[in-house]
PDB file of C-alpha atoms in Angstrom:
ATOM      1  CA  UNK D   1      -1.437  -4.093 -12.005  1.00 92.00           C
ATOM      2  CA  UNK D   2      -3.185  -5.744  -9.246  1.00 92.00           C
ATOM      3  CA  UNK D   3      -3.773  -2.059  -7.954  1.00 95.00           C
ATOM      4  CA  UNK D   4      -1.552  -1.848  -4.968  1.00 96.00           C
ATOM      5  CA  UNK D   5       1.072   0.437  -4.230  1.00 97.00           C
ATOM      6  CA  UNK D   6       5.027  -0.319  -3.847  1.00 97.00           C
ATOM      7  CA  UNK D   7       7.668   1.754  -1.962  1.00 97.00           C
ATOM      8  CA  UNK D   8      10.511   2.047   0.000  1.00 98.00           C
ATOM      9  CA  UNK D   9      10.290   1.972   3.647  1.00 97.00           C
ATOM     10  CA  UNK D  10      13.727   1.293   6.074  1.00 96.00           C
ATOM     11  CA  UNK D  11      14.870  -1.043   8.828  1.00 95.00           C
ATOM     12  CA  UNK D  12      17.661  -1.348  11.297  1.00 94.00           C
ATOM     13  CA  UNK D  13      19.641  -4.119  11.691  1.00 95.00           C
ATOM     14  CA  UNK D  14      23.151  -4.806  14.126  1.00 95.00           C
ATOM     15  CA  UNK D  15      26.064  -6.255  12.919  1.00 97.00           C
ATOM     16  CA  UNK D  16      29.177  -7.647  14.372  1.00 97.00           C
ATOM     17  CA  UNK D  17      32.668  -7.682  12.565  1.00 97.00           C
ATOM     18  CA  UNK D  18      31.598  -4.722  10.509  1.00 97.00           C
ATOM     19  CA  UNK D  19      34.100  -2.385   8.523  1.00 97.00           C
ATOM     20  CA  UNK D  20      34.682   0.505   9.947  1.00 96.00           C
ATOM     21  CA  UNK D  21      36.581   2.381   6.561  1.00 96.00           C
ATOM     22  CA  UNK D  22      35.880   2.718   2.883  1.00 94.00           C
ATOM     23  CA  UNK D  23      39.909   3.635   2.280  1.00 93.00           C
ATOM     24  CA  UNK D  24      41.790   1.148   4.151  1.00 94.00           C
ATOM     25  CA  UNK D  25      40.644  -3.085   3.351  1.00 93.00           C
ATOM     26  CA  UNK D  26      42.702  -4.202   6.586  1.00 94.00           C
ATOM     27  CA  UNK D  27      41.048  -1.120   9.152  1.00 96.00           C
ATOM     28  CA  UNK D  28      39.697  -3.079  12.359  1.00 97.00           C
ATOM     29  CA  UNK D  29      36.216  -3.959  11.999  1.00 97.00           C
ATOM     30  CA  UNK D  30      33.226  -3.177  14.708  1.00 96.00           C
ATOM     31  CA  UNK D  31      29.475  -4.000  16.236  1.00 95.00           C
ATOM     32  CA  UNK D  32      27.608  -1.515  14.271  1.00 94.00           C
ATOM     33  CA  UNK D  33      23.655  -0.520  13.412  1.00 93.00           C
ATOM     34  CA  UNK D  34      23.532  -0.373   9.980  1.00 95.00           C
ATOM     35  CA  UNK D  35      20.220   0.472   7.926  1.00 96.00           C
ATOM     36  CA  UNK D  36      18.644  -1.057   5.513  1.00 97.00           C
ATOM     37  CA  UNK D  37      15.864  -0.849   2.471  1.00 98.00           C
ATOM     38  CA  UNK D  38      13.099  -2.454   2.435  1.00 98.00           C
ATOM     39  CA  UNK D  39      10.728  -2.362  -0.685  1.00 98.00           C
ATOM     40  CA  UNK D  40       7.352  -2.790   0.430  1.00 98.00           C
ATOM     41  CA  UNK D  41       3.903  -3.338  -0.860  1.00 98.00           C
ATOM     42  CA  UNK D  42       0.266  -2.280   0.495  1.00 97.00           C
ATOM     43  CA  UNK D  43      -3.444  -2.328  -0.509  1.00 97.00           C
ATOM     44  CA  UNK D  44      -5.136   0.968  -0.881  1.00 96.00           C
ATOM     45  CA  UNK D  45      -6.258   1.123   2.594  1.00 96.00           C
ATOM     46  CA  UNK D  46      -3.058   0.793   4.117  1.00 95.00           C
ATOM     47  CA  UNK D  47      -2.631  -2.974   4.751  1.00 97.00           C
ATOM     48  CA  UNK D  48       0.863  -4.142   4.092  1.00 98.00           C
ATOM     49  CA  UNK D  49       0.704  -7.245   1.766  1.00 97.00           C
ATOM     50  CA  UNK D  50       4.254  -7.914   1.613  1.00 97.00           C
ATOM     51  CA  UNK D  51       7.878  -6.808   2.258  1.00 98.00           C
ATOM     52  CA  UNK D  52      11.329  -7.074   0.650  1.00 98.00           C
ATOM     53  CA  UNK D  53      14.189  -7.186   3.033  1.00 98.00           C
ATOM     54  CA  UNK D  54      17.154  -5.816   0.802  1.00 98.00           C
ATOM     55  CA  UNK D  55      19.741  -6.622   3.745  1.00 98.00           C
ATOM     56  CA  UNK D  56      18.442 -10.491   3.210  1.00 98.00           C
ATOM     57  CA  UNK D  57      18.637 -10.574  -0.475  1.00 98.00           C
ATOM     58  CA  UNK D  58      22.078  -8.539  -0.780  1.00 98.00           C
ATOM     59  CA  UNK D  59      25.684  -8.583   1.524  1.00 98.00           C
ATOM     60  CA  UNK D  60      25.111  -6.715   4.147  1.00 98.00           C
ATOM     61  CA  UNK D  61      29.191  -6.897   4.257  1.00 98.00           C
ATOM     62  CA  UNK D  62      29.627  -5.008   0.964  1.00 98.00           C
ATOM     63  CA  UNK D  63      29.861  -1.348   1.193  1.00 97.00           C
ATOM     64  CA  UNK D  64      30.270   1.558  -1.413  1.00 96.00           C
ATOM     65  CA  UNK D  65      31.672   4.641  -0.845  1.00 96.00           C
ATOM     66  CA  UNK D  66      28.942   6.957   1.397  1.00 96.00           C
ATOM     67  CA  UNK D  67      28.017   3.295   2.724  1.00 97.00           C
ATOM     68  CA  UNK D  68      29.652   4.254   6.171  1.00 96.00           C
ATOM     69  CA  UNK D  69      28.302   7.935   6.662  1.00 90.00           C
ATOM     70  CA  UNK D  70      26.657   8.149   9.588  1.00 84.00           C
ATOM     71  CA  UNK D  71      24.210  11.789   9.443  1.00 84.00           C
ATOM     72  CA  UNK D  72      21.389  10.756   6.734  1.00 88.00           C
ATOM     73  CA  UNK D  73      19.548   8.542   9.094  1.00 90.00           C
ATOM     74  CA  UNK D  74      20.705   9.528  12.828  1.00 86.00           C
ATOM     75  CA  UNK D  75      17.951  11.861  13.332  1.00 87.00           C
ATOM     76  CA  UNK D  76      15.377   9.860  12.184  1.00 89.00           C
ATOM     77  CA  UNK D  77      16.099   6.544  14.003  1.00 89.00           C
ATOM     78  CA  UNK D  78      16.978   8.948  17.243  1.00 86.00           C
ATOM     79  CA  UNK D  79      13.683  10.128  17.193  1.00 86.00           C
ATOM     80  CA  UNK D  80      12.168   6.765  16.859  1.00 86.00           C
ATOM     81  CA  UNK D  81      13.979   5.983  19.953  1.00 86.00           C
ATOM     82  CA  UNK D  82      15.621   3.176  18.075  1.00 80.00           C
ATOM     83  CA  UNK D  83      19.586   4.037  17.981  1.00 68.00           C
ATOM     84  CA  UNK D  84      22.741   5.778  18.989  1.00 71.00           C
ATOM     85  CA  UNK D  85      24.048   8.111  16.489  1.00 71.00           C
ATOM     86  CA  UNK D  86      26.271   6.110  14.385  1.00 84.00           C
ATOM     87  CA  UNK D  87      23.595   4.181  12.427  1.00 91.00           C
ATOM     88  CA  UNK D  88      25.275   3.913   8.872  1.00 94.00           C
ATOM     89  CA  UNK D  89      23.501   4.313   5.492  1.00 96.00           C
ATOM     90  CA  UNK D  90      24.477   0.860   3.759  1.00 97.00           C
ATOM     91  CA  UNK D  91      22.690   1.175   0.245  1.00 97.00           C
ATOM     92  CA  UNK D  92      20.712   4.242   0.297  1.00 97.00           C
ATOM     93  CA  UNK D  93      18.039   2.946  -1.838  1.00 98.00           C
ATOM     94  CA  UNK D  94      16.148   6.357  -3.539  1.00 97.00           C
ATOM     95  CA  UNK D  95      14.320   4.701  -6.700  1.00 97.00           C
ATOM     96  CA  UNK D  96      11.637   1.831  -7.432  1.00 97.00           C
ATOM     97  CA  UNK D  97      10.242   0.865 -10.392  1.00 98.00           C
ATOM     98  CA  UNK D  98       7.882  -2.441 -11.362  1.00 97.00           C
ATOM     99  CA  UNK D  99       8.550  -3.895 -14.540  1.00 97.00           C
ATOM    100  CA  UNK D 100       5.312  -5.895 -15.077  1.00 96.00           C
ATOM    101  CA  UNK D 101       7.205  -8.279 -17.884  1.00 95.00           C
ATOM    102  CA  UNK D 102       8.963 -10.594 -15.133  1.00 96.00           C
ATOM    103  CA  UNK D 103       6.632  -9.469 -11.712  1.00 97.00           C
ATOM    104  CA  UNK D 104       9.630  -7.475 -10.416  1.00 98.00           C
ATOM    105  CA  UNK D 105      10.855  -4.858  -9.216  1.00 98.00           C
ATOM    106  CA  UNK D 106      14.100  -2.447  -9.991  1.00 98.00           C
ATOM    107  CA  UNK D 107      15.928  -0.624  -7.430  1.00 98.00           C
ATOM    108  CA  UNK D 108      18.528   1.926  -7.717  1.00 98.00           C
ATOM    109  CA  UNK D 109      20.834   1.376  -4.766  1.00 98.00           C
ATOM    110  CA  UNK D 110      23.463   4.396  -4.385  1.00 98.00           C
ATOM    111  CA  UNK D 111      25.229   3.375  -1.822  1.00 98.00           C
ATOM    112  CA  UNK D 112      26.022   0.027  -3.332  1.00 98.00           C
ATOM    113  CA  UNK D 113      26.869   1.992  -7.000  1.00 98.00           C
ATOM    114  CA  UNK D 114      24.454  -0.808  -8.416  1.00 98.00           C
ATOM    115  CA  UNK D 115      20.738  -0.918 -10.056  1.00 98.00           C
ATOM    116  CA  UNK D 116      18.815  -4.138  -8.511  1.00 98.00           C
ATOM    117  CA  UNK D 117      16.347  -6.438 -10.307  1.00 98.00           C
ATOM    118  CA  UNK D 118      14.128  -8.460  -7.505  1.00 98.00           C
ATOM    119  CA  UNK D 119      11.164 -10.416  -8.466  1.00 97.00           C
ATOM    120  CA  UNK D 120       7.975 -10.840  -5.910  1.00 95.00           C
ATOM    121  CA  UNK D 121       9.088 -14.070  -4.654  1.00 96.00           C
ATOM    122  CA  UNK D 122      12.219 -12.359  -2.964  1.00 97.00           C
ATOM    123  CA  UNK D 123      14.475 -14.057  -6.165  1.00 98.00           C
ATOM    124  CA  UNK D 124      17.328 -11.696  -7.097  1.00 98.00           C
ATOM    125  CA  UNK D 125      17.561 -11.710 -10.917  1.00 98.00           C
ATOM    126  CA  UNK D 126      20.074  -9.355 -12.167  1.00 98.00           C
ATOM    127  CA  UNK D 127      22.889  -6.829 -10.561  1.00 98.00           C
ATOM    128  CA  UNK D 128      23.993  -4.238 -13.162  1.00 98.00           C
ATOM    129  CA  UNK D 129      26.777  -2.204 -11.824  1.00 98.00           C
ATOM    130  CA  UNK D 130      30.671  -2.546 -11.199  1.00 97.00           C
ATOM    131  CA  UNK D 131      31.332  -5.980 -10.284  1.00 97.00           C
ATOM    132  CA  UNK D 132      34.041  -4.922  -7.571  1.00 94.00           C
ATOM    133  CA  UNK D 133      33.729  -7.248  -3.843  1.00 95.00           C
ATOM    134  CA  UNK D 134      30.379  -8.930  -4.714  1.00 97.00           C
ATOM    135  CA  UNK D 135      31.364 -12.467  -2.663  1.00 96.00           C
ATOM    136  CA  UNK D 136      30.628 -15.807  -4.590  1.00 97.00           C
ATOM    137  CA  UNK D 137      26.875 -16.682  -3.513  1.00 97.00           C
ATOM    138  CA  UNK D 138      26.343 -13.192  -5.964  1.00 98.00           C
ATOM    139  CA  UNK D 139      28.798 -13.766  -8.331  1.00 98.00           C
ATOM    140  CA  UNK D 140      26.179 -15.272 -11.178  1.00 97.00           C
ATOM    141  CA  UNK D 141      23.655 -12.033 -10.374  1.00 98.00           C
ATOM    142  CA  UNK D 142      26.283  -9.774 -12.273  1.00 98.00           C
ATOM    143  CA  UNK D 143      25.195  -8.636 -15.645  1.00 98.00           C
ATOM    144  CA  UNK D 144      27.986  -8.566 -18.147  1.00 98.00           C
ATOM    145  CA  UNK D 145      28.867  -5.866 -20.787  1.00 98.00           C
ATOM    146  CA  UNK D 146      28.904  -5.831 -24.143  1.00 98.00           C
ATOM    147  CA  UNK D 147      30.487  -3.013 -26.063  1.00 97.00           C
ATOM    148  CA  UNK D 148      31.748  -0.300 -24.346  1.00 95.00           C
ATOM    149  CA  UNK D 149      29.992   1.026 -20.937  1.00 97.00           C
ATOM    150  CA  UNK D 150      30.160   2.838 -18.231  1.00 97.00           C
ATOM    151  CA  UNK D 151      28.915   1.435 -14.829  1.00 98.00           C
ATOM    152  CA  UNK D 152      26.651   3.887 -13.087  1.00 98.00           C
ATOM    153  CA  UNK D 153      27.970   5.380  -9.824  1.00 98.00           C
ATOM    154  CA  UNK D 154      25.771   6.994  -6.671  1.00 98.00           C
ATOM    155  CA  UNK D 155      22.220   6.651  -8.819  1.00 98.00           C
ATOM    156  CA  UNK D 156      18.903   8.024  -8.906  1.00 98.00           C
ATOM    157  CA  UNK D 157      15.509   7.485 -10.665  1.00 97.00           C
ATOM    158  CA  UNK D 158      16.095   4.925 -11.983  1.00 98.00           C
ATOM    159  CA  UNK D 159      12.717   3.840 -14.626  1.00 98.00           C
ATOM    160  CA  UNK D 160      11.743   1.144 -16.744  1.00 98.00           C
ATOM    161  CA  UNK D 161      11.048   2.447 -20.623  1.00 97.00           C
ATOM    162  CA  UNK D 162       8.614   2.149 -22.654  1.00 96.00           C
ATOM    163  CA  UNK D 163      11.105   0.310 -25.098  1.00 95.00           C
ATOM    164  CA  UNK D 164      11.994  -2.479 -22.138  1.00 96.00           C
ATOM    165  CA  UNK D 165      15.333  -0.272 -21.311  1.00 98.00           C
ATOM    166  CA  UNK D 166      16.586   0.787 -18.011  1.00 98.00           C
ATOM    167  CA  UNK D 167      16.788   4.578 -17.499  1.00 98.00           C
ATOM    168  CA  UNK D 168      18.685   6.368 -14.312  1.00 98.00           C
ATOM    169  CA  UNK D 169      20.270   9.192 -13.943  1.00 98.00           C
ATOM    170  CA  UNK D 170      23.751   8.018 -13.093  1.00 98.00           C
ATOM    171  CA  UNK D 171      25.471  11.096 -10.783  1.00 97.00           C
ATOM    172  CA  UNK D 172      28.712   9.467 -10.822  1.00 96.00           C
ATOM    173  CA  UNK D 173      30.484  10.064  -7.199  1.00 95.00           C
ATOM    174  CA  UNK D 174      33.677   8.131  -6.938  1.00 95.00           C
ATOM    175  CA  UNK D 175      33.382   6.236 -10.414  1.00 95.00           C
ATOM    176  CA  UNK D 176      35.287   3.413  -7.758  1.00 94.00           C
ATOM    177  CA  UNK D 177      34.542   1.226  -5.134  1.00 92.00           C
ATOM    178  CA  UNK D 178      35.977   0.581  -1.929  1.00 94.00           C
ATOM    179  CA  UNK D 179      38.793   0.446  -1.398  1.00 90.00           C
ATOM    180  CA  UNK D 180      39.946   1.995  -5.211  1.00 85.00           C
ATOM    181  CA  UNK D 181      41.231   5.950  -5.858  1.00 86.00           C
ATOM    182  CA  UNK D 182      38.356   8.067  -6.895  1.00 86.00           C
ATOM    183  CA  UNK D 183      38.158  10.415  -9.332  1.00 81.00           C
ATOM    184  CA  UNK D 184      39.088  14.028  -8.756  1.00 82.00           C
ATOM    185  CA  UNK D 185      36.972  16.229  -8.139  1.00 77.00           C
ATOM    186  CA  UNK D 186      37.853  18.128 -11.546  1.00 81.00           C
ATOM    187  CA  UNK D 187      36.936  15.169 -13.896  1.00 89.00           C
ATOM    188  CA  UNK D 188      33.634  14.140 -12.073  1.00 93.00           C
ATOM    189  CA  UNK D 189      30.250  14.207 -14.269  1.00 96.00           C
ATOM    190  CA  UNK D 190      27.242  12.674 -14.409  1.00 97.00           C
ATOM    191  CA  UNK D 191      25.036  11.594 -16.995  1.00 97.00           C
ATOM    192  CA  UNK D 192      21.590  10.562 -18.016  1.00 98.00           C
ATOM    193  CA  UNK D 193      22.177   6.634 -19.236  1.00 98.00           C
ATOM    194  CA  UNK D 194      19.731   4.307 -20.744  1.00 98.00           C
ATOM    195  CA  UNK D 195      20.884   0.354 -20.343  1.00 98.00           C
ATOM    196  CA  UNK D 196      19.458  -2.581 -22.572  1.00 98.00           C
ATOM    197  CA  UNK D 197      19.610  -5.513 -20.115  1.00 98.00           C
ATOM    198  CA  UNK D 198      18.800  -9.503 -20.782  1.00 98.00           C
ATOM    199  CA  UNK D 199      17.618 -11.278 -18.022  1.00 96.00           C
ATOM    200  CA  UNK D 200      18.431 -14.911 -19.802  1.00 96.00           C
ATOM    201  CA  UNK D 201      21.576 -13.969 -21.338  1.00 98.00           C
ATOM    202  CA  UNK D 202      22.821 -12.059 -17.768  1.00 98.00           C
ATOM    203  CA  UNK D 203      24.316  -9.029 -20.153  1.00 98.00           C
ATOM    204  CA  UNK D 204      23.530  -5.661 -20.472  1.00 98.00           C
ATOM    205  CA  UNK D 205      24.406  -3.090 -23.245  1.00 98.00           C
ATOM    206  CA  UNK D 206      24.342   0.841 -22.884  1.00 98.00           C
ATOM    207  CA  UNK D 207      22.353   2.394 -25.618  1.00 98.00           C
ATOM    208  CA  UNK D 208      22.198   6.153 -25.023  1.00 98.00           C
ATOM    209  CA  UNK D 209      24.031   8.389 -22.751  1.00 97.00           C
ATOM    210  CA  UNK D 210      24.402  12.121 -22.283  1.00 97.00           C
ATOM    211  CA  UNK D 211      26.467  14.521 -19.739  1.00 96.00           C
ATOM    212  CA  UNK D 212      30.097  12.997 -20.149  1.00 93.00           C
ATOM    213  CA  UNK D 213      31.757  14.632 -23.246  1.00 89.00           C
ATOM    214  CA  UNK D 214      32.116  18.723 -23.039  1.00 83.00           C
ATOM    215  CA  UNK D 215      30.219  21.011 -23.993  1.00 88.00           C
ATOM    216  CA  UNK D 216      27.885  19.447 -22.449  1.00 90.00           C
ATOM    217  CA  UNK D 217      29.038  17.592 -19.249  1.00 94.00           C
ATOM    218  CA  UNK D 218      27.698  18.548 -16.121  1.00 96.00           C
ATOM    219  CA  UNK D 219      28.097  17.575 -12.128  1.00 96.00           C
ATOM    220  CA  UNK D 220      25.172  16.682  -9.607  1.00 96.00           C
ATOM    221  CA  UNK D 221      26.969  15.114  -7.175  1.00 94.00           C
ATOM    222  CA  UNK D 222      23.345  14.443  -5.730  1.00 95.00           C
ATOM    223  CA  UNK D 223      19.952  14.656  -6.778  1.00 96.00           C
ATOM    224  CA  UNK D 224      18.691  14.238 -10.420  1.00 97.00           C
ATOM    225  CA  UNK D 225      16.639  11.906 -12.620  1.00 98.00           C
ATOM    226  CA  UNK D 226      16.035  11.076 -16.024  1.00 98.00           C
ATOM    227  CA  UNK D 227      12.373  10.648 -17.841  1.00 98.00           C
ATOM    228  CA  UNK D 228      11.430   9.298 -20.682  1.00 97.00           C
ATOM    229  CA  UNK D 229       8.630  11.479 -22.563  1.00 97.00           C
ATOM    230  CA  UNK D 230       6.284   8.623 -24.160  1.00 92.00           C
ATOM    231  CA  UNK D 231       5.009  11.653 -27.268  1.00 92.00           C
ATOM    232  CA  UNK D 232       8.508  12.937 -28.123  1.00 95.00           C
ATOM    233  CA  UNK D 233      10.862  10.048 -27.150  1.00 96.00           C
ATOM    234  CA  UNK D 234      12.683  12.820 -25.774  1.00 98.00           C
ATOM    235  CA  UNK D 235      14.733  12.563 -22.163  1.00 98.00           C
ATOM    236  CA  UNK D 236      13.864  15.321 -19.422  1.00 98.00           C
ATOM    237  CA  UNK D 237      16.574  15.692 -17.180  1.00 98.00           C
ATOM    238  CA  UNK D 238      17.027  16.952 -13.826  1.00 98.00           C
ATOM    239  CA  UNK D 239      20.302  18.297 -13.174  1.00 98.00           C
ATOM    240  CA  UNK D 240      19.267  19.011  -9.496  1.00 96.00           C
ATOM    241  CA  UNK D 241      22.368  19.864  -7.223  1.00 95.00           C
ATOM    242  CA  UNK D 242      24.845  21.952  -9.327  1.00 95.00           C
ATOM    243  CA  UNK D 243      27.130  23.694  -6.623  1.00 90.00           C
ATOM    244  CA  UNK D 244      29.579  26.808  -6.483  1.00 85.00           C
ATOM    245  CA  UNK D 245      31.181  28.530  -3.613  1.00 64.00           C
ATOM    246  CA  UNK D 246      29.883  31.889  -3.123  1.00 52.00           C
ATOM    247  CA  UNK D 247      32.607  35.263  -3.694  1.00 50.00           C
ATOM    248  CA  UNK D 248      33.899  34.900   0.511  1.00 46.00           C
ATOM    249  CA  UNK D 249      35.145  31.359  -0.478  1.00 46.00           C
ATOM    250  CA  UNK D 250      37.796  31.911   2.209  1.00 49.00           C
ATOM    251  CA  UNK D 251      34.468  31.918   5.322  1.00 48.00           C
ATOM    252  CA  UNK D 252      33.818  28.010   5.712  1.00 51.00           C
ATOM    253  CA  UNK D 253      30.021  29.120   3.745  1.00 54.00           C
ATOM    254  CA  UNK D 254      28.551  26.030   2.657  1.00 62.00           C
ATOM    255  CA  UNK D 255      28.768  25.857  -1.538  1.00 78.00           C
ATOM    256  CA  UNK D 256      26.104  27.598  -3.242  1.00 88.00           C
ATOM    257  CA  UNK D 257      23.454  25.173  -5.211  1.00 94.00           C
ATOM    258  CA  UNK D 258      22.021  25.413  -8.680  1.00 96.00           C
ATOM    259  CA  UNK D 259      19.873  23.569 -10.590  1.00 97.00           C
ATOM    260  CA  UNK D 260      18.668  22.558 -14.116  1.00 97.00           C
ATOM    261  CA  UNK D 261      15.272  21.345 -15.822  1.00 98.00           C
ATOM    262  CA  UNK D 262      16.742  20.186 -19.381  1.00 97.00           C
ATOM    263  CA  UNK D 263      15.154  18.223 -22.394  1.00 98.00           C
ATOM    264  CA  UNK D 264      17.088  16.509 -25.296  1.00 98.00           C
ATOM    265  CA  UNK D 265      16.955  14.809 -27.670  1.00 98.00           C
ATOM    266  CA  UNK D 266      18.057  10.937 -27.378  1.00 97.00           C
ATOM    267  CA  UNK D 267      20.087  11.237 -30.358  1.00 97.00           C
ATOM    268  CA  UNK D 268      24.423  10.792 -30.100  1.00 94.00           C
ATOM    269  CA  UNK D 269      25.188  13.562 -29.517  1.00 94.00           C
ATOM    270  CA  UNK D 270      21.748  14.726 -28.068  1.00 96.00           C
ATOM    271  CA  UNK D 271      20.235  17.780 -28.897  1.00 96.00           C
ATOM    272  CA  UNK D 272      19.039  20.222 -26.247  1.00 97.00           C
ATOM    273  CA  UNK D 273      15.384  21.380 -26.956  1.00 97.00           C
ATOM    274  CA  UNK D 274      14.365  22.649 -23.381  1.00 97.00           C
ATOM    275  CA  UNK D 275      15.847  24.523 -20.535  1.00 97.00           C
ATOM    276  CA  UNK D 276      14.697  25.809 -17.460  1.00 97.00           C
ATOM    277  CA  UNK D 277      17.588  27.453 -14.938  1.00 97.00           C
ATOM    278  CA  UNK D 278      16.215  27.789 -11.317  1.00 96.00           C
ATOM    279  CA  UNK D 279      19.018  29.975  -9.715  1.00 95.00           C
ATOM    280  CA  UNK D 280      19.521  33.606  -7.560  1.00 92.00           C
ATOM    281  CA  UNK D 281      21.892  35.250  -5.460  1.00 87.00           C
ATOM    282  CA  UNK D 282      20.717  33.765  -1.903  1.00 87.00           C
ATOM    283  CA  UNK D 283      23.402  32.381   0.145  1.00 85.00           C
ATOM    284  CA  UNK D 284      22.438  28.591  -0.484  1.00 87.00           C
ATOM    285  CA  UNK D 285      20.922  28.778  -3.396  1.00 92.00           C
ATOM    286  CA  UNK D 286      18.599  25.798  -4.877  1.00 94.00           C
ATOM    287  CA  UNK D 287      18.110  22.565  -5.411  1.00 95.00           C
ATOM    288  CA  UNK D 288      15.808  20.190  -7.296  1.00 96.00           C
ATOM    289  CA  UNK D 289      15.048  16.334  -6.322  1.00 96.00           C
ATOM    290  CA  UNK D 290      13.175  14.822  -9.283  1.00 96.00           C
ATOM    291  CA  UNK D 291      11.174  16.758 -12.260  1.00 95.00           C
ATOM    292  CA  UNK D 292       8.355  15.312 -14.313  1.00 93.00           C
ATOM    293  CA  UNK D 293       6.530  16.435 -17.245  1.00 92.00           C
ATOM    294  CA  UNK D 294       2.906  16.803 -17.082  1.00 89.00           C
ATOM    295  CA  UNK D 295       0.374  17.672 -20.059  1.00 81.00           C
ATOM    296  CA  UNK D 296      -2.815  19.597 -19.096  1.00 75.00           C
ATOM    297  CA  UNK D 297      -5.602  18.332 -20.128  1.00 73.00           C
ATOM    298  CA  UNK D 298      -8.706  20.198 -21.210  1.00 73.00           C
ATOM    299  CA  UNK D 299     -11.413  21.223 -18.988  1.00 69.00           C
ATOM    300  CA  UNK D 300     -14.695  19.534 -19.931  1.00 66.00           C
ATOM    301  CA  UNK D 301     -17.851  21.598 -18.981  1.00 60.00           C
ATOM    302  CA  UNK D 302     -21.253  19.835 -19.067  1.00 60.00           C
ATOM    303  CA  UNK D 303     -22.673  23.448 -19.948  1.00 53.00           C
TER     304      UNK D 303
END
């Protein structure tokens, strides 16, 4: 409102005693670089006004599964001169949005299988997400559920709607924490979710979902996002990494990608109304980050 901008910008931080497995609670620990998010905020000419140091507000001890790999970030922090190769990515941060109701900001956090509510004094409000490991001093962040849900696992895109709700796309790696047996690989899905959340209460309710139940489930193991379309009240979908091994499955060829542009309806079940298939026989195939719908306007002519 004040007409800055918010984003989310990384750091790199060393820590000692650090785990060094997402299987195995008792593995020895190590020193280890480990980055962080940082949500930060800037005027329109650049000046930073203020930042929001997730590794400070979070545990920096808690890990998810992915928390430990070590490629996303190597070559950028090698190139800033700034680390070995093993700098691991804790949270993986890939979403922002402001609610302007409470001054604060939600954060999908994949790495960390949780969505984040932190106001602009630094105050973390609300954690909804599995409460597996969170130590004591976050115990009381946890949101509670009522009715039956399903956590979210390995988010993106994560939006405020224009009902007050909490839309994400939920991918669902895992569906576990350290140090718990995922899922196999044959019952994995993800889903578009919308969560009803109160701040004074601490609970949260899940209102809508779609993805889990057959026909139409569906696997992005990464990638997606869900949007709520203020005319319709309809939810476009990106189902944005869809993967299948090419025909010479027996070469080591990385799986061929796929990807999806749907719209439904947000109705149980949901009703598909759009879809848009962006796929062809190259080796790798495609894949789509995020998806919005956009409305031309007229061109007005002073003629």
């Amino acid at each position: 409102p004040n007409g800055n901008f918010a984003t989310l910008s990384t750091e790199l931080r060393t820590y000692a005693d650090y785990p060094t497995s997402e299987r195995e609670r008792d593995a020895p620990k190590t020193t280890q670089e480990v980055v962080g998010d940082i949500i930060v905020e800037f005027g329109r000419d650049g000046t930073v006004i203020q930042q929001w140091h997730l590794l400070d507000i979070l545990d920096p001890y808690r890990i998810g599964y992915d928390s430990l790999g070590t490629n996303y970030w190597a070559t950028t922090y090698q190139a800033l001169g700034k680390s070995e190769p093993n700098v691991t990515d804790w949270s993986h941060a890939n979403a922002l949005d402001y609610d302007p109701n409470t001054d604060s900001f939600i954060i999908s956090t994949r790495h960390q299988d949780a969505i984040v509510n932190i106001d602009r004094t630094g105050t973390l409000r609300w954690i909804l997400g599995n409460h597996s490991d969170w130590n004591e001093r976050w115990q009381d962040k946890l949101l509670h559920p009522i009715g039956e849900l399903l956590w979210p696992y390995h988010s993106h895109g994560v939006e405020l709607t224009p009902n007050g709700t909490i839309l994400l796309f939920d991918n669902g790696n895992y569906r576990t924490s350290p140090f718990g047996a995922s899922d196999p690989a044959s019952e994995s899905y993800s889903r578009a979710v919308e969560f009803e959340v109160s701040g004074s209460a601490m609970t949260v309710v899940q209102r809508w979902a779609h993805g889990k139940h057959s026909p139409a489930s569906f696997f992005s193991p990464f990638l997606g996002d869900a949007d709520w379309l203020p005319t319709t009240g309809n939810i476009l979908i990106t189902d944005g990494a869809r993967t299948r091994r090419p025909e010479s499955d027996d070469t080591g060829e990385e799986q061929q990608q796929w990807a999806r542009i749907l719209e439904v309806t947000r109705t149980v079940p949901a009703e598909v109304v759009f879809e848009l298939v962006i796929d062809d026989d190259t080796p790798h195939g495609w894949r789509v980050y995020r998806a919005g719908r956009w409305i031309a306007q007229p061109l007005l002519s002073n003629r």
